[in-house]
PDB file of C-alpha atoms in Angstrom:
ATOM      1  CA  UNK B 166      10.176   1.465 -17.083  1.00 91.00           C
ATOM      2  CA  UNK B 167      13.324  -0.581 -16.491  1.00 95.00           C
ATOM      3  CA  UNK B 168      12.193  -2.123 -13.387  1.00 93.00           C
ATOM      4  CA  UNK B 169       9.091  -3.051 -15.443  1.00 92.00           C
ATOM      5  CA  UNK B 170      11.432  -4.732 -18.141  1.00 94.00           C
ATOM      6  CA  UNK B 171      13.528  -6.479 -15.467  1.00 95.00           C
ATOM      7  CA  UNK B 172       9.979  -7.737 -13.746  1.00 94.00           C
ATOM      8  CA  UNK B 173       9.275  -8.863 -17.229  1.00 91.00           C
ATOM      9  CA  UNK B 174      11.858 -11.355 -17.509  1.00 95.00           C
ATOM     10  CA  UNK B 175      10.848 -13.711 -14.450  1.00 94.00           C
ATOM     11  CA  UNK B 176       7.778 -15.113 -15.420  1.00 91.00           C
ATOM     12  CA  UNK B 177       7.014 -16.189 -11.565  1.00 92.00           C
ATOM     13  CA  UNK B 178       6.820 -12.366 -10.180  1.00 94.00           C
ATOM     14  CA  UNK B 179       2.947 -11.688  -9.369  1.00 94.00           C
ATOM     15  CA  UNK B 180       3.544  -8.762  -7.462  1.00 95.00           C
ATOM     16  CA  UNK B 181       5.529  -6.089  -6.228  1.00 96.00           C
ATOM     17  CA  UNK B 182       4.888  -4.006  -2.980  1.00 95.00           C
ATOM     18  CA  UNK B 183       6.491  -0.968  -1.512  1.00 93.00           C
ATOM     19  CA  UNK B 184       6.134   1.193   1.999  1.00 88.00           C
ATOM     20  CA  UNK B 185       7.398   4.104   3.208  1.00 80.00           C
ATOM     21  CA  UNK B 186       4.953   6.101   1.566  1.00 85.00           C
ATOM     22  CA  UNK B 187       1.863   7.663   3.222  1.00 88.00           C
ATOM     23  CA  UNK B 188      -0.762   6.569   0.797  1.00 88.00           C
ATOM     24  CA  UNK B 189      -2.001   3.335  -0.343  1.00 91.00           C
ATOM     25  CA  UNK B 190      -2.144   2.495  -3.882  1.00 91.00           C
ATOM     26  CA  UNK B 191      -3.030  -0.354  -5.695  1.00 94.00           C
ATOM     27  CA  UNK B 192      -2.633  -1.527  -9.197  1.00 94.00           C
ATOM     28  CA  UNK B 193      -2.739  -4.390 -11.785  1.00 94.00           C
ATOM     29  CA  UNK B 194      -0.537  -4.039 -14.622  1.00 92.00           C
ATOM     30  CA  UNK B 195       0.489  -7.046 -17.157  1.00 87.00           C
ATOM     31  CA  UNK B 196      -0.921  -9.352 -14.723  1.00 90.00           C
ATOM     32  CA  UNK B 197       1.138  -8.727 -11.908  1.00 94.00           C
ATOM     33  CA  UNK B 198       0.168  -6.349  -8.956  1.00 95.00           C
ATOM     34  CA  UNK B 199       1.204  -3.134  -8.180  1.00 96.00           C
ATOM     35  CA  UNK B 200       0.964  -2.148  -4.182  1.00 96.00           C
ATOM     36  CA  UNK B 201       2.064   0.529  -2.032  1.00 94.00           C
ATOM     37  CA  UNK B 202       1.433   0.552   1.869  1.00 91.00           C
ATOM     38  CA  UNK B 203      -0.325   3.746   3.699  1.00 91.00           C
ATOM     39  CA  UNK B 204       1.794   4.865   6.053  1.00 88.00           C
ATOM     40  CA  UNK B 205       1.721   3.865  10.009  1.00 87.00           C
ATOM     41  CA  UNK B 206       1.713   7.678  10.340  1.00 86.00           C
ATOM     42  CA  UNK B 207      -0.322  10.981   8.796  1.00 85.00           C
ATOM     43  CA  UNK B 208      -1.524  10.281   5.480  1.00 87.00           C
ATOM     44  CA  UNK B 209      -0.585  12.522   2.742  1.00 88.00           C
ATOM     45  CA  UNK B 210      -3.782  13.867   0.408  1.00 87.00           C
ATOM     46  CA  UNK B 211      -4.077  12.263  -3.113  1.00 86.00           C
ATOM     47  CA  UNK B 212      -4.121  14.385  -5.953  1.00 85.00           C
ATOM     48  CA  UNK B 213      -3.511  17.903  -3.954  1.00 86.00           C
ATOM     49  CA  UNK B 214      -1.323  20.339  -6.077  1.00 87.00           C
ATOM     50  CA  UNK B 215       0.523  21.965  -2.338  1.00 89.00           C
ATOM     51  CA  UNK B 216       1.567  19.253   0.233  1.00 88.00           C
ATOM     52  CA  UNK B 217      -1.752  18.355   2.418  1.00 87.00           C
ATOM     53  CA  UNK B 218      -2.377  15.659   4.786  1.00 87.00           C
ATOM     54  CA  UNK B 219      -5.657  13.423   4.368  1.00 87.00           C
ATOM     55  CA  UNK B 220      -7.722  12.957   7.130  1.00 83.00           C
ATOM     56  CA  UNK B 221      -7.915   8.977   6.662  1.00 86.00           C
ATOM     57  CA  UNK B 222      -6.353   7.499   9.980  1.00 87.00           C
ATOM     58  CA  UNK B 223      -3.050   5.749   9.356  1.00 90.00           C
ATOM     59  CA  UNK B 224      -2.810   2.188   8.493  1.00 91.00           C
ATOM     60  CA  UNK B 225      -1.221  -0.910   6.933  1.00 92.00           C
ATOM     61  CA  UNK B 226      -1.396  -3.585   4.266  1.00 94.00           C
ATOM     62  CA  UNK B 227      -1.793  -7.311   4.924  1.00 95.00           C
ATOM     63  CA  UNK B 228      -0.756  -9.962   2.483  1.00 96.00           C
ATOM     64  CA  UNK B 229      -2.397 -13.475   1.892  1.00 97.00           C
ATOM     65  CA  UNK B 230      -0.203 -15.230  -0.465  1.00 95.00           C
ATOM     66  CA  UNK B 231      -1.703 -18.784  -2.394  1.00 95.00           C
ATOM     67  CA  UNK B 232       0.327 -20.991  -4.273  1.00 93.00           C
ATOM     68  CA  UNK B 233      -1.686 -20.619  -7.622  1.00 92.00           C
ATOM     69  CA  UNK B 234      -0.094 -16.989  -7.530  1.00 91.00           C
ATOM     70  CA  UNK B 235      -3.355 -15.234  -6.504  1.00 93.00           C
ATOM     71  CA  UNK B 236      -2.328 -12.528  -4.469  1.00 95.00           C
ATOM     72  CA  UNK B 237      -5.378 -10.781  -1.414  1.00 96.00           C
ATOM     73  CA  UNK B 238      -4.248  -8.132  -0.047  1.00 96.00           C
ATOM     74  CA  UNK B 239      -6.070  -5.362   2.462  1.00 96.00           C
ATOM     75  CA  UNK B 240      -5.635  -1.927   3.827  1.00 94.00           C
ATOM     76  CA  UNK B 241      -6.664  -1.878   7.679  1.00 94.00           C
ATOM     77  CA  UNK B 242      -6.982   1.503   9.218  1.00 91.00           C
ATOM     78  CA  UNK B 243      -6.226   2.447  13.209  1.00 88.00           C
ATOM     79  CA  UNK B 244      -9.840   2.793  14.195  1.00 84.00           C
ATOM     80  CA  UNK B 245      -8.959   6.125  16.908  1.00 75.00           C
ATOM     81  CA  UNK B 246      -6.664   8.474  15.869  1.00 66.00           C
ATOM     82  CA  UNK B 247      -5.880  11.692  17.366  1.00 67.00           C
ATOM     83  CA  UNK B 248      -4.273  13.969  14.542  1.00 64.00           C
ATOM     84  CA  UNK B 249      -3.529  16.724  17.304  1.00 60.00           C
ATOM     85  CA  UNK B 250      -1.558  14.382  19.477  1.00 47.00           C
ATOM     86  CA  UNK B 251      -0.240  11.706  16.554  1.00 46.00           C
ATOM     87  CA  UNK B 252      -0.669   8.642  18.278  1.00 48.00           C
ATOM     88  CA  UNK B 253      -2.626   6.294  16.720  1.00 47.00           C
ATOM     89  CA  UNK B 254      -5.111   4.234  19.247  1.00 46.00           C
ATOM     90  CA  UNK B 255      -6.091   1.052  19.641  1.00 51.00           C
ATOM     91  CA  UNK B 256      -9.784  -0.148  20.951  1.00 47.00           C
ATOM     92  CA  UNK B 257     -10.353  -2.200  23.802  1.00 43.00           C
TER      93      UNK B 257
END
């Protein structure tokens, strides 16, 4: 809430985005968005009750910033991902 409140006093913030986490979320609250990065790691499960890891392939978010404010944003995914060894993959 007092993050919010300090957001709320700079009319030109349009969004705020955070890693170190290992889910992405994604959220638009009093016009500005609200964006986490997945991890470049394990994923952890959304919503489980005990600690779990997902079985979505690690990832990251990409930003494409216009000057009207308009913020695009994606989550790309490692496309091979061995969650025995831990390395993430590349193709080709």
């Amino acid at each position: 809430a007092e993050l919010r409140a300090r957001i709320a006093t700079h009319a030109n913030v349009r969004g705020v985005i955070w890693g170190h986490v290992h889910q992405a979320f994604r959220l638009q609250r009093d016009g500005i968005e609200w964006m986490s990065t997945p991890s470049t790691c394990v994923q952890f499960k959304p919503g489980a009750e005990a600690f779990c890891l997902d079985a979505i392939s690690p990832g990251y978010r990409s930003l494409r910033l216009h000057r009207d404010g308009q913020i695009e944003s994606e989550v790309h995914r490692a496309t091979v991902f061995d969650f025995d060894g831990g390395d993430p993959v590349e193709d080709g």
